PDB file of C-alpha atoms in Angstrom:
ATOM      1  CA  UNK U   1       0.329   0.030  -0.108  1.00  0.00           C
ATOM      2  CA  UNK U   2       2.583   2.897   1.213  1.00  0.00           C
ATOM      3  CA  UNK U   3       4.219   1.228  -2.649  1.00  0.00           C
ATOM      4  CA  UNK U   4       1.096   1.939  -4.444  1.00  0.00           C
ATOM      5  CA  UNK U   5       0.772   5.664  -2.777  1.00  0.00           C
ATOM      6  CA  UNK U   6       4.660   6.587  -3.714  1.00  0.00           C
ATOM      7  CA  UNK U   7       3.411   6.065  -7.104  1.00  0.00           C
ATOM      8  CA  UNK U   8       0.434   7.254  -6.678  1.00  0.00           C
ATOM      9  CA  UNK U   9       2.800  10.656  -5.535  1.00  0.00           C
ATOM     10  CA  UNK U  10       4.971  10.756  -8.677  1.00  0.00           C
ATOM     11  CA  UNK U  11       2.521  10.174 -11.122  1.00  0.00           C
ATOM     12  CA  UNK U  12       0.884  13.040  -9.538  1.00  0.00           C
ATOM     13  CA  UNK U  13       3.777  15.635  -9.767  1.00  0.00           C
ATOM     14  CA  UNK U  14       5.085  14.014 -13.461  1.00  0.00           C
ATOM     15  CA  UNK U  15       1.511  15.483 -14.683  1.00  0.00           C
ATOM     16  CA  UNK U  16       2.058  19.026 -13.477  1.00  0.00           C
ATOM     17  CA  UNK U  17       5.416  18.840 -14.355  1.00  0.00           C
ATOM     18  CA  UNK U  18       4.159  18.262 -18.175  1.00  0.00           C
ATOM     19  CA  UNK U  19       1.162  20.754 -18.023  1.00  0.00           C
ATOM     20  CA  UNK U  20       3.873  23.260 -16.590  1.00  0.00           C
ATOM     21  CA  UNK U  21       6.472  22.325 -19.685  1.00  0.00           C
ATOM     22  CA  UNK U  22       2.403  22.624 -21.815  1.00  0.00           C
ATOM     23  CA  UNK U  23       1.473  25.875 -20.346  1.00  0.00           C
ATOM     24  CA  UNK U  24       5.725  27.812 -20.829  1.00  0.00           C
ATOM     25  CA  UNK U  25       4.933  26.251 -24.741  1.00  0.00           C
ATOM     26  CA  UNK U  26       1.671  27.842 -25.195  1.00  0.00           C
ATOM     27  CA  UNK U  27       2.688  31.331 -23.237  1.00  0.00           C
ATOM     28  CA  UNK U  28       6.842  31.623 -25.452  1.00  0.00           C
ATOM     29  CA  UNK U  29       4.096  30.528 -28.670  1.00  0.00           C
ATOM     30  CA  UNK U  30       2.004  33.335 -28.065  1.00  0.00           C
ATOM     31  CA  UNK U  31       4.942  36.170 -27.517  1.00  0.00           C
ATOM     32  CA  UNK U  32       6.515  34.951 -30.380  1.00  0.00           C
ATOM     33  CA  UNK U  33       3.015  35.145 -32.851  1.00  0.00           C
ATOM     34  CA  UNK U  34       2.300  38.258 -31.819  1.00  0.00           C
ATOM     35  CA  UNK U  35       5.608  39.580 -32.594  1.00  0.00           C
ATOM     36  CA  UNK U  36       5.450  38.418 -35.794  1.00  0.00           C
ATOM     37  CA  UNK U  37       2.078  40.317 -36.006  1.00  0.00           C
ATOM     38  CA  UNK U  38       3.345  43.279 -35.022  1.00  0.00           C
ATOM     39  CA  UNK U  39       6.638  43.269 -37.075  1.00  0.00           C
ATOM     40  CA  UNK U  40       3.763  42.180 -39.979  1.00  0.00           C
ATOM     41  CA  UNK U  41       1.435  44.764 -39.035  1.00  0.00           C
ATOM     42  CA  UNK U  42       4.753  48.246 -38.975  1.00  0.00           C
ATOM     43  CA  UNK U  43       5.985  46.504 -42.804  1.00  0.00           C
ATOM     44  CA  UNK U  44       1.871  46.463 -43.825  1.00  0.00           C
ATOM     45  CA  UNK U  45       1.542  50.310 -42.368  1.00  0.00           C
ATOM     46  CA  UNK U  46       4.875  51.696 -43.910  1.00  0.00           C
ATOM     47  CA  UNK U  47       4.245  49.664 -47.285  1.00  0.00           C
ATOM     48  CA  UNK U  48       0.579  51.434 -47.625  1.00  0.00           C
ATOM     49  CA  UNK U  49       2.422  54.975 -46.019  1.00  0.00           C
ATOM     50  CA  UNK U  50       5.004  54.877 -48.898  1.00  0.00           C
ATOM     51  CA  UNK U  51       2.846  53.959 -51.168  1.00  0.00           C
ATOM     52  CA  UNK U  52       0.693  57.601 -51.184  1.00  0.00           C
ATOM     53  CA  UNK U  53       1.718  60.356 -53.045  1.00  0.00           C
ATOM     54  CA  UNK U  54       3.072  62.215 -50.217  1.00  0.00           C
ATOM     55  CA  UNK U  55       6.449  61.793 -49.163  1.00  0.00           C
ATOM     56  CA  UNK U  56       7.338  63.203 -46.149  1.00  0.00           C
ATOM     57  CA  UNK U  57      10.934  65.374 -44.958  1.00  0.00           C
ATOM     58  CA  UNK U  58      12.404  62.602 -43.379  1.00  0.00           C
ATOM     59  CA  UNK U  59      15.417  65.558 -42.425  1.00  0.00           C
ATOM     60  CA  UNK U  60      17.356  64.806 -39.136  1.00  0.00           C
ATOM     61  CA  UNK U  61      17.443  67.525 -36.914  1.00  0.00           C
ATOM     62  CA  UNK U  62      19.966  69.004 -34.578  1.00  0.00           C
ATOM     63  CA  UNK U  63      18.114  68.058 -30.458  1.00  0.00           C
ATOM     64  CA  UNK U  64      19.372  69.114 -27.731  1.00  0.00           C
ATOM     65  CA  UNK U  65      16.781  68.398 -25.353  1.00  0.00           C
ATOM     66  CA  UNK U  66      18.183  66.576 -22.221  1.00  0.00           C
ATOM     67  CA  UNK U  67      17.030  62.210 -21.799  1.00  0.00           C
ATOM     68  CA  UNK U  68      14.361  61.211 -20.555  1.00  0.00           C
ATOM     69  CA  UNK U  69      15.047  59.241 -16.509  1.00  0.00           C
ATOM     70  CA  UNK U  70      12.060  58.157 -14.779  1.00  0.00           C
ATOM     71  CA  UNK U  71      10.005  60.839 -14.808  1.00  0.00           C
ATOM     72  CA  UNK U  72       7.805  63.797 -16.789  1.00  0.00           C
ATOM     73  CA  UNK U  73       8.572  63.365 -20.800  1.00  0.00           C
ATOM     74  CA  UNK U  74       8.310  66.530 -22.509  1.00  0.00           C
ATOM     75  CA  UNK U  75       6.827  66.022 -26.854  1.00  0.00           C
ATOM     76  CA  UNK U  76       7.222  69.193 -28.558  1.00  0.00           C
ATOM     77  CA  UNK U  77       4.290  68.937 -31.379  1.00  0.00           C
ATOM     78  CA  UNK U  78       4.055  71.016 -34.371  1.00  0.00           C
ATOM     79  CA  UNK U  79       1.773  70.204 -37.045  1.00  0.00           C
ATOM     80  CA  UNK U  80       3.809  70.485 -40.310  1.00  0.00           C
ATOM     81  CA  UNK U  81       1.869  71.443 -43.592  1.00  0.00           C
ATOM     82  CA  UNK U  82       4.744  70.707 -46.156  1.00  0.00           C
ATOM     83  CA  UNK U  83       4.310  72.221 -50.007  1.00  0.00           C
ATOM     84  CA  UNK U  84       7.975  71.320 -50.871  1.00  0.00           C
ATOM     85  CA  UNK U  85       9.183  74.439 -49.148  1.00  0.00           C
ATOM     86  CA  UNK U  86      12.791  74.303 -47.558  1.00  0.00           C
ATOM     87  CA  UNK U  87      11.825  74.465 -43.917  1.00  0.00           C
ATOM     88  CA  UNK U  88       8.286  74.539 -44.175  1.00  0.00           C
ATOM     89  CA  UNK U  89       5.897  76.763 -41.288  1.00  0.00           C
ATOM     90  CA  UNK U  90       4.754  75.190 -38.376  1.00  0.00           C
ATOM     91  CA  UNK U  91       0.973  76.275 -37.725  1.00  0.00           C
ATOM     92  CA  UNK U  92       0.991  74.196 -34.785  1.00  0.00           C
ATOM     93  CA  UNK U  93       2.721  73.920 -31.543  1.00  0.00           C
ATOM     94  CA  UNK U  94       1.740  71.921 -28.131  1.00  0.00           C
ATOM     95  CA  UNK U  95       3.439  70.668 -26.229  1.00  0.00           C
ATOM     96  CA  UNK U  96       2.660  67.008 -24.510  1.00  0.00           C
ATOM     97  CA  UNK U  97       3.322  66.132 -20.662  1.00  0.00           C
ATOM     98  CA  UNK U  98       3.754  62.849 -20.714  1.00  0.00           C
ATOM     99  CA  UNK U  99       3.979  61.196 -16.672  1.00  0.00           C
ATOM    100  CA  UNK U 100       6.378  57.895 -17.075  1.00  0.00           C
ATOM    101  CA  UNK U 101       5.400  57.261 -13.030  1.00  0.00           C
ATOM    102  CA  UNK U 102       0.855  58.302 -13.198  1.00  0.00           C
ATOM    103  CA  UNK U 103       1.015  57.376 -16.668  1.00  0.00           C
ATOM    104  CA  UNK U 104      -1.050  61.013 -16.632  1.00  0.00           C
ATOM    105  CA  UNK U 105      -1.381  62.325 -20.555  1.00  0.00           C
ATOM    106  CA  UNK U 106      -1.422  66.666 -20.730  1.00  0.00           C
ATOM    107  CA  UNK U 107      -1.643  68.586 -23.867  1.00  0.00           C
ATOM    108  CA  UNK U 108       0.050  72.257 -23.860  1.00  0.00           C
ATOM    109  CA  UNK U 109      -1.099  74.527 -26.951  1.00  0.00           C
ATOM    110  CA  UNK U 110       1.085  77.912 -27.430  1.00  0.00           C
ATOM    111  CA  UNK U 111      -0.405  80.196 -29.367  1.00  0.00           C
ATOM    112  CA  UNK U 112       2.459  80.674 -32.637  1.00  0.00           C
ATOM    113  CA  UNK U 113       1.688  84.851 -32.312  1.00  0.00           C
ATOM    114  CA  UNK U 114       3.061  84.996 -29.313  1.00  0.00           C
ATOM    115  CA  UNK U 115       6.298  87.813 -29.095  1.00  0.00           C
ATOM    116  CA  UNK U 116       9.120  85.990 -27.997  1.00  0.00           C
ATOM    117  CA  UNK U 117      12.787  86.359 -27.223  1.00  0.00           C
ATOM    118  CA  UNK U 118      14.405  83.733 -29.745  1.00  0.00           C
ATOM    119  CA  UNK U 119      17.667  82.893 -29.165  1.00  0.00           C
ATOM    120  CA  UNK U 120      20.183  84.822 -31.714  1.00  0.00           C
ATOM    121  CA  UNK U 121      16.959  86.884 -33.144  1.00  0.00           C
ATOM    122  CA  UNK U 122      16.009  89.436 -31.255  1.00  0.00           C
ATOM    123  CA  UNK U 123      12.269  89.257 -30.454  1.00  0.00           C
ATOM    124  CA  UNK U 124       9.645  87.285 -33.230  1.00  0.00           C
ATOM    125  CA  UNK U 125       6.520  84.991 -33.908  1.00  0.00           C
ATOM    126  CA  UNK U 126       6.604  82.144 -31.622  1.00  0.00           C
ATOM    127  CA  UNK U 127       6.550  79.456 -35.205  1.00  0.00           C
ATOM    128  CA  UNK U 128       8.959  82.386 -36.544  1.00  0.00           C
ATOM    129  CA  UNK U 129      11.701  79.794 -34.258  1.00  0.00           C
ATOM    130  CA  UNK U 130      10.639  77.285 -36.580  1.00  0.00           C
ATOM    131  CA  UNK U 131      10.876  79.248 -39.032  1.00  0.00           C
ATOM    132  CA  UNK U 132      14.707  80.529 -37.896  1.00  0.00           C
ATOM    133  CA  UNK U 133      15.269  77.027 -36.736  1.00  0.00           C
ATOM    134  CA  UNK U 134      13.065  74.372 -36.645  1.00  0.00           C
ATOM    135  CA  UNK U 135      13.107  72.784 -34.283  1.00  0.00           C
ATOM    136  CA  UNK U 136      15.890  73.491 -31.626  1.00  0.00           C
ATOM    137  CA  UNK U 137      15.714  76.994 -31.362  1.00  0.00           C
ATOM    138  CA  UNK U 138      12.262  76.269 -30.746  1.00  0.00           C
ATOM    139  CA  UNK U 139      12.618  74.024 -28.430  1.00  0.00           C
ATOM    140  CA  UNK U 140      15.047  77.177 -26.798  1.00  0.00           C
ATOM    141  CA  UNK U 141      12.256  79.722 -27.560  1.00  0.00           C
ATOM    142  CA  UNK U 142       9.887  77.887 -25.854  1.00  0.00           C
ATOM    143  CA  UNK U 143      12.957  76.984 -22.795  1.00  0.00           C
ATOM    144  CA  UNK U 144      14.201  80.109 -22.926  1.00  0.00           C
ATOM    145  CA  UNK U 145      10.570  82.160 -22.578  1.00  0.00           C
ATOM    146  CA  UNK U 146       8.897  79.229 -20.333  1.00  0.00           C
ATOM    147  CA  UNK U 147      10.963  77.959 -18.754  1.00  0.00           C
ATOM    148  CA  UNK U 148      10.094  74.526 -19.907  1.00  0.00           C
ATOM    149  CA  UNK U 149      12.245  71.816 -20.704  1.00  0.00           C
ATOM    150  CA  UNK U 150      11.309  69.957 -23.354  1.00  0.00           C
ATOM    151  CA  UNK U 151      13.358  65.654 -24.261  1.00  0.00           C
ATOM    152  CA  UNK U 152      11.858  65.001 -27.532  1.00  0.00           C
ATOM    153  CA  UNK U 153      10.175  66.877 -30.737  1.00  0.00           C
ATOM    154  CA  UNK U 154       7.775  65.207 -33.477  1.00  0.00           C
ATOM    155  CA  UNK U 155       6.827  66.706 -36.318  1.00  0.00           C
ATOM    156  CA  UNK U 156       3.268  65.480 -38.023  1.00  0.00           C
ATOM    157  CA  UNK U 157       2.546  66.206 -41.249  1.00  0.00           C
ATOM    158  CA  UNK U 158      -1.050  66.991 -41.663  1.00  0.00           C
ATOM    159  CA  UNK U 159      -1.752  64.422 -44.165  1.00  0.00           C
ATOM    160  CA  UNK U 160      -0.325  61.587 -41.498  1.00  0.00           C
ATOM    161  CA  UNK U 161      -3.245  62.632 -38.700  1.00  0.00           C
ATOM    162  CA  UNK U 162      -5.663  62.419 -40.919  1.00  0.00           C
ATOM    163  CA  UNK U 163      -4.285  58.696 -41.401  1.00  0.00           C
ATOM    164  CA  UNK U 164      -4.500  58.142 -37.192  1.00  0.00           C
ATOM    165  CA  UNK U 165      -7.326  58.976 -37.127  1.00  0.00           C
ATOM    166  CA  UNK U 166      -9.082  57.263 -40.063  1.00  0.00           C
ATOM    167  CA  UNK U 167      -7.253  53.984 -37.436  1.00  0.00           C
ATOM    168  CA  UNK U 168      -8.817  54.799 -35.064  1.00  0.00           C
ATOM    169  CA  UNK U 169     -11.601  55.763 -35.129  1.00  0.00           C
ATOM    170  CA  UNK U 170     -12.931  54.826 -38.356  1.00  0.00           C
ATOM    171  CA  UNK U 171     -16.572  55.585 -37.629  1.00  0.00           C
ATOM    172  CA  UNK U 172     -15.039  59.226 -37.337  1.00  0.00           C
ATOM    173  CA  UNK U 173     -15.806  61.315 -34.489  1.00  0.00           C
ATOM    174  CA  UNK U 174     -18.695  63.625 -33.652  1.00  0.00           C
ATOM    175  CA  UNK U 175     -18.310  67.324 -33.426  1.00  0.00           C
ATOM    176  CA  UNK U 176     -20.379  70.356 -33.326  1.00  0.00           C
ATOM    177  CA  UNK U 177     -19.452  73.265 -36.113  1.00  0.00           C
ATOM    178  CA  UNK U 178     -19.519  76.633 -34.826  1.00  0.00           C
ATOM    179  CA  UNK U 179     -21.190  77.818 -39.191  1.00  0.00           C
ATOM    180  CA  UNK U 180     -19.836  77.275 -42.385  1.00  0.00           C
ATOM    181  CA  UNK U 181     -16.154  76.123 -42.605  1.00  0.00           C
ATOM    182  CA  UNK U 182     -15.120  76.083 -45.668  1.00  0.00           C
ATOM    183  CA  UNK U 183     -11.712  79.516 -46.330  1.00  0.00           C
ATOM    184  CA  UNK U 184      -8.259  78.101 -46.130  1.00  0.00           C
ATOM    185  CA  UNK U 185      -9.554  74.570 -45.577  1.00  0.00           C
ATOM    186  CA  UNK U 186      -9.953  73.144 -48.533  1.00  0.00           C
ATOM    187  CA  UNK U 187     -13.656  71.925 -48.529  1.00  0.00           C
ATOM    188  CA  UNK U 188     -17.384  73.032 -47.207  1.00  0.00           C
ATOM    189  CA  UNK U 189     -18.088  72.036 -43.777  1.00  0.00           C
ATOM    190  CA  UNK U 190     -22.055  72.701 -42.721  1.00  0.00           C
ATOM    191  CA  UNK U 191     -23.109  74.693 -39.292  1.00  0.00           C
ATOM    192  CA  UNK U 192     -24.425  72.082 -36.205  1.00  0.00           C
ATOM    193  CA  UNK U 193     -23.472  68.413 -35.543  1.00  0.00           C
ATOM    194  CA  UNK U 194     -21.914  65.607 -37.698  1.00  0.00           C
ATOM    195  CA  UNK U 195     -19.583  62.924 -38.091  1.00  0.00           C
ATOM    196  CA  UNK U 196     -16.632  64.151 -39.063  1.00  0.00           C
ATOM    197  CA  UNK U 197     -13.625  61.816 -40.133  1.00  0.00           C
ATOM    198  CA  UNK U 198      -9.907  62.370 -40.813  1.00  0.00           C
ATOM    199  CA  UNK U 199      -9.251  64.647 -43.558  1.00  0.00           C
ATOM    200  CA  UNK U 200     -12.695  66.904 -42.586  1.00  0.00           C
ATOM    201  CA  UNK U 201     -11.237  66.872 -39.188  1.00  0.00           C
ATOM    202  CA  UNK U 202      -7.821  68.115 -40.019  1.00  0.00           C
ATOM    203  CA  UNK U 203     -10.530  71.713 -41.592  1.00  0.00           C
ATOM    204  CA  UNK U 204     -12.081  71.568 -38.744  1.00  0.00           C
ATOM    205  CA  UNK U 205      -9.023  71.678 -36.742  1.00  0.00           C
ATOM    206  CA  UNK U 206      -7.723  74.354 -39.052  1.00  0.00           C
ATOM    207  CA  UNK U 207     -10.398  76.712 -39.928  1.00  0.00           C
ATOM    208  CA  UNK U 208      -9.417  79.877 -38.241  1.00  0.00           C
ATOM    209  CA  UNK U 209     -11.406  82.849 -40.533  1.00  0.00           C
ATOM    210  CA  UNK U 210     -13.796  83.423 -37.727  1.00  0.00           C
ATOM    211  CA  UNK U 211     -14.398  85.911 -34.884  1.00  0.00           C
ATOM    212  CA  UNK U 212     -11.753  83.604 -32.628  1.00  0.00           C
ATOM    213  CA  UNK U 213      -9.656  82.940 -35.212  1.00  0.00           C
ATOM    214  CA  UNK U 214      -6.737  81.614 -33.190  1.00  0.00           C
ATOM    215  CA  UNK U 215      -7.986  81.031 -30.333  1.00  0.00           C
ATOM    216  CA  UNK U 216     -10.783  78.886 -32.064  1.00  0.00           C
ATOM    217  CA  UNK U 217      -8.930  76.788 -34.123  1.00  0.00           C
ATOM    218  CA  UNK U 218      -6.384  75.491 -30.474  1.00  0.00           C
ATOM    219  CA  UNK U 219      -9.724  75.057 -28.848  1.00  0.00           C
ATOM    220  CA  UNK U 220     -10.432  73.439 -31.449  1.00  0.00           C
ATOM    221  CA  UNK U 221      -7.485  71.228 -31.757  1.00  0.00           C
ATOM    222  CA  UNK U 222      -7.605  70.649 -28.354  1.00  0.00           C
ATOM    223  CA  UNK U 223     -10.947  69.640 -28.331  1.00  0.00           C
ATOM    224  CA  UNK U 224     -10.636  66.794 -31.302  1.00  0.00           C
ATOM    225  CA  UNK U 225      -7.420  65.414 -30.036  1.00  0.00           C
ATOM    226  CA  UNK U 226      -9.751  65.313 -26.355  1.00  0.00           C
ATOM    227  CA  UNK U 227     -12.424  62.975 -28.826  1.00  0.00           C
ATOM    228  CA  UNK U 228      -9.854  60.874 -29.947  1.00  0.00           C
ATOM    229  CA  UNK U 229      -8.656  59.727 -26.832  1.00  0.00           C
ATOM    230  CA  UNK U 230     -11.795  59.362 -25.713  1.00  0.00           C
ATOM    231  CA  UNK U 231     -13.187  57.711 -28.718  1.00  0.00           C
ATOM    232  CA  UNK U 232     -10.505  54.892 -28.877  1.00  0.00           C
ATOM    233  CA  UNK U 233     -10.374  53.185 -26.626  1.00  0.00           C
ATOM    234  CA  UNK U 234      -9.892  49.472 -27.033  1.00  0.00           C
ATOM    235  CA  UNK U 235      -8.146  46.763 -26.709  1.00  0.00           C
ATOM    236  CA  UNK U 236      -8.742  46.649 -30.323  1.00  0.00           C
ATOM    237  CA  UNK U 237      -6.425  50.043 -31.110  1.00  0.00           C
ATOM    238  CA  UNK U 238      -3.439  48.248 -29.245  1.00  0.00           C
ATOM    239  CA  UNK U 239      -3.625  45.651 -31.635  1.00  0.00           C
ATOM    240  CA  UNK U 240      -3.304  47.871 -34.438  1.00  0.00           C
ATOM    241  CA  UNK U 241      -0.548  49.938 -32.629  1.00  0.00           C
ATOM    242  CA  UNK U 242       1.906  48.715 -35.179  1.00  0.00           C
ATOM    243  CA  UNK U 243       0.300  49.304 -38.575  1.00  0.00           C
ATOM    244  CA  UNK U 244      -0.645  52.870 -36.507  1.00  0.00           C
ATOM    245  CA  UNK U 245       3.349  53.408 -36.154  1.00  0.00           C
ATOM    246  CA  UNK U 246       4.011  51.741 -39.592  1.00  0.00           C
ATOM    247  CA  UNK U 247       2.319  54.712 -41.191  1.00  0.00           C
ATOM    248  CA  UNK U 248       2.991  56.968 -39.408  1.00  0.00           C
ATOM    249  CA  UNK U 249       6.867  56.619 -40.221  1.00  0.00           C
ATOM    250  CA  UNK U 250       6.756  57.922 -43.344  1.00  0.00           C
ATOM    251  CA  UNK U 251       4.493  60.929 -42.601  1.00  0.00           C
ATOM    252  CA  UNK U 252       5.443  61.794 -39.262  1.00  0.00           C
ATOM    253  CA  UNK U 253       9.946  63.476 -38.273  1.00  0.00           C
ATOM    254  CA  UNK U 254      11.117  62.333 -34.694  1.00  0.00           C
ATOM    255  CA  UNK U 255      13.563  61.788 -32.354  1.00  0.00           C
ATOM    256  CA  UNK U 256      11.476  59.505 -30.512  1.00  0.00           C
ATOM    257  CA  UNK U 257      12.764  55.889 -30.556  1.00  0.00           C
ATOM    258  CA  UNK U 258       9.762  53.327 -31.763  1.00  0.00           C
ATOM    259  CA  UNK U 259       9.673  51.743 -28.579  1.00  0.00           C
ATOM    260  CA  UNK U 260       9.169  54.546 -26.171  1.00  0.00           C
ATOM    261  CA  UNK U 261       6.039  55.727 -28.849  1.00  0.00           C
ATOM    262  CA  UNK U 262       4.442  52.467 -28.130  1.00  0.00           C
ATOM    263  CA  UNK U 263       4.281  52.387 -24.272  1.00  0.00           C
ATOM    264  CA  UNK U 264       2.455  55.709 -24.401  1.00  0.00           C
ATOM    265  CA  UNK U 265       0.338  54.465 -27.495  1.00  0.00           C
ATOM    266  CA  UNK U 266       0.152  51.853 -25.519  1.00  0.00           C
ATOM    267  CA  UNK U 267      -1.335  53.610 -22.638  1.00  0.00           C
ATOM    268  CA  UNK U 268      -3.756  56.467 -24.170  1.00  0.00           C
ATOM    269  CA  UNK U 269      -6.077  52.835 -26.608  1.00  0.00           C
ATOM    270  CA  UNK U 270      -5.889  51.313 -23.107  1.00  0.00           C
ATOM    271  CA  UNK U 271      -7.351  54.290 -20.681  1.00  0.00           C
ATOM    272  CA  UNK U 272      -4.176  53.177 -18.938  1.00  0.00           C
ATOM    273  CA  UNK U 273      -3.438  57.415 -18.979  1.00  0.00           C
ATOM    274  CA  UNK U 274      -6.784  58.366 -17.789  1.00  0.00           C
ATOM    275  CA  UNK U 275      -8.662  61.175 -19.171  1.00  0.00           C
ATOM    276  CA  UNK U 276      -6.690  64.412 -21.034  1.00  0.00           C
ATOM    277  CA  UNK U 277      -5.698  67.698 -18.958  1.00  0.00           C
ATOM    278  CA  UNK U 278      -5.431  70.183 -21.624  1.00  0.00           C
ATOM    279  CA  UNK U 279      -3.643  73.766 -21.115  1.00  0.00           C
ATOM    280  CA  UNK U 280      -3.215  76.520 -23.045  1.00  0.00           C
ATOM    281  CA  UNK U 281      -0.489  79.511 -23.329  1.00  0.00           C
ATOM    282  CA  UNK U 282      -1.251  82.385 -22.636  1.00  0.00           C
ATOM    283  CA  UNK U 283      -4.396  82.026 -20.895  1.00  0.00           C
ATOM    284  CA  UNK U 284      -6.911  84.429 -20.901  1.00  0.00           C
ATOM    285  CA  UNK U 285      -6.395  88.378 -19.060  1.00  0.00           C
ATOM    286  CA  UNK U 286      -2.446  86.562 -19.790  1.00  0.00           C
ATOM    287  CA  UNK U 287      -1.897  88.724 -22.530  1.00  0.00           C
ATOM    288  CA  UNK U 288      -2.383  92.475 -24.710  1.00  0.00           C
ATOM    289  CA  UNK U 289      -3.029  91.916 -28.842  1.00  0.00           C
ATOM    290  CA  UNK U 290      -0.036  94.602 -30.338  1.00  0.00           C
ATOM    291  CA  UNK U 291       0.889  95.723 -33.241  1.00  0.00           C
ATOM    292  CA  UNK U 292       4.662  95.911 -34.881  1.00  0.00           C
ATOM    293  CA  UNK U 293       5.701  97.655 -37.777  1.00  0.00           C
ATOM    294  CA  UNK U 294       8.355  94.294 -38.154  1.00  0.00           C
ATOM    295  CA  UNK U 295       5.849  91.282 -37.500  1.00  0.00           C
ATOM    296  CA  UNK U 296       1.948  92.731 -37.435  1.00  0.00           C
ATOM    297  CA  UNK U 297       0.154  91.752 -35.286  1.00  0.00           C
ATOM    298  CA  UNK U 298       0.761  89.877 -32.006  1.00  0.00           C
ATOM    299  CA  UNK U 299       0.326  88.661 -28.471  1.00  0.00           C
ATOM    300  CA  UNK U 300       2.546  90.134 -25.938  1.00  0.00           C
ATOM    301  CA  UNK U 301       1.910  88.042 -22.826  1.00  0.00           C
ATOM    302  CA  UNK U 302       2.981  88.089 -19.531  1.00  0.00           C
ATOM    303  CA  UNK U 303       5.159  85.737 -18.486  1.00  0.00           C
ATOM    304  CA  UNK U 304       5.751  85.779 -16.072  1.00  0.00           C
ATOM    305  CA  UNK U 305       2.415  84.767 -14.682  1.00  0.00           C
ATOM    306  CA  UNK U 306       2.146  82.775 -18.089  1.00  0.00           C
ATOM    307  CA  UNK U 307       5.299  80.720 -16.709  1.00  0.00           C
ATOM    308  CA  UNK U 308       3.460  79.984 -13.297  1.00  0.00           C
ATOM    309  CA  UNK U 309       0.350  78.897 -15.054  1.00  0.00           C
ATOM    310  CA  UNK U 310       2.605  75.408 -16.546  1.00  0.00           C
ATOM    311  CA  UNK U 311       3.817  75.112 -13.229  1.00  0.00           C
ATOM    312  CA  UNK U 312       0.588  74.688 -10.803  1.00  0.00           C
ATOM    313  CA  UNK U 313      -0.119  72.261 -14.283  1.00  0.00           C
ATOM    314  CA  UNK U 314       2.435  70.348 -14.687  1.00  0.00           C
ATOM    315  CA  UNK U 315       3.747  69.678 -10.974  1.00  0.00           C
ATOM    316  CA  UNK U 316       0.358  71.639  -9.252  1.00  0.00           C
ATOM    317  CA  UNK U 317       2.755  73.809  -8.323  1.00  0.00           C
TER     318      UNK U 317
END
């Protein structure tokens, strides 16, 4: 009887070991399949993007942002409408703030007409810094005027915005268009609530021929980014991330590595990052409209108040 019990225990032990091996093999197989699928999706996205007529300026920029450590990462986001110029203008200037510990994402929009000190170029509008010296001079200008360190840059061609929206939210985004929009956007958007897709959403966020001018445009940009984040939350979109990165590879010029982009993107589409908080610089009541002969209409800013607003927004101090 004793021998029989001992043999029974040995059999059970052997069974457990075998099941452990099976589980380990299945786990490795799943990891392998996910890896192969991710590579396939990335390649597919790259091929699809390269088949488009658009070719992004992938020139290498010198960028001296500090290497990120475990903590906060600030990414300079620039919207570019490249039409073959040596140095395209940027009419969208944002900084995305990502906290690697809490996984929170915050978005700061900088008005392009702010009258700033541009290192080596005297005074001028904020977006002139990009025209003079690309993302690095713009980084230096933002740091000098607002005490904000920036780690990375990402220049996104507007065509890439269309592609990304249609991948993440194929059913579109509902917005309430306040009035007919047509001037300067290559289309006509009717007044009222409606579902817009990538191309139409781009027109919606770029329109500025109304009484709010750039202020309305920045407000719509933040609205659309928030809604895209809200609507794109799903496990399905995690699977789409490799393809999305593959497509954006042809539309985005950035010094961020793919693994960092994937990590931040995963946190966003799985809701790990929480709701998006937004801020516009300058804040209401901290600027005046002025006109200078060499620069035209500008925003003359109270920099001290806006530095404090930035600090409170980012770190709560």
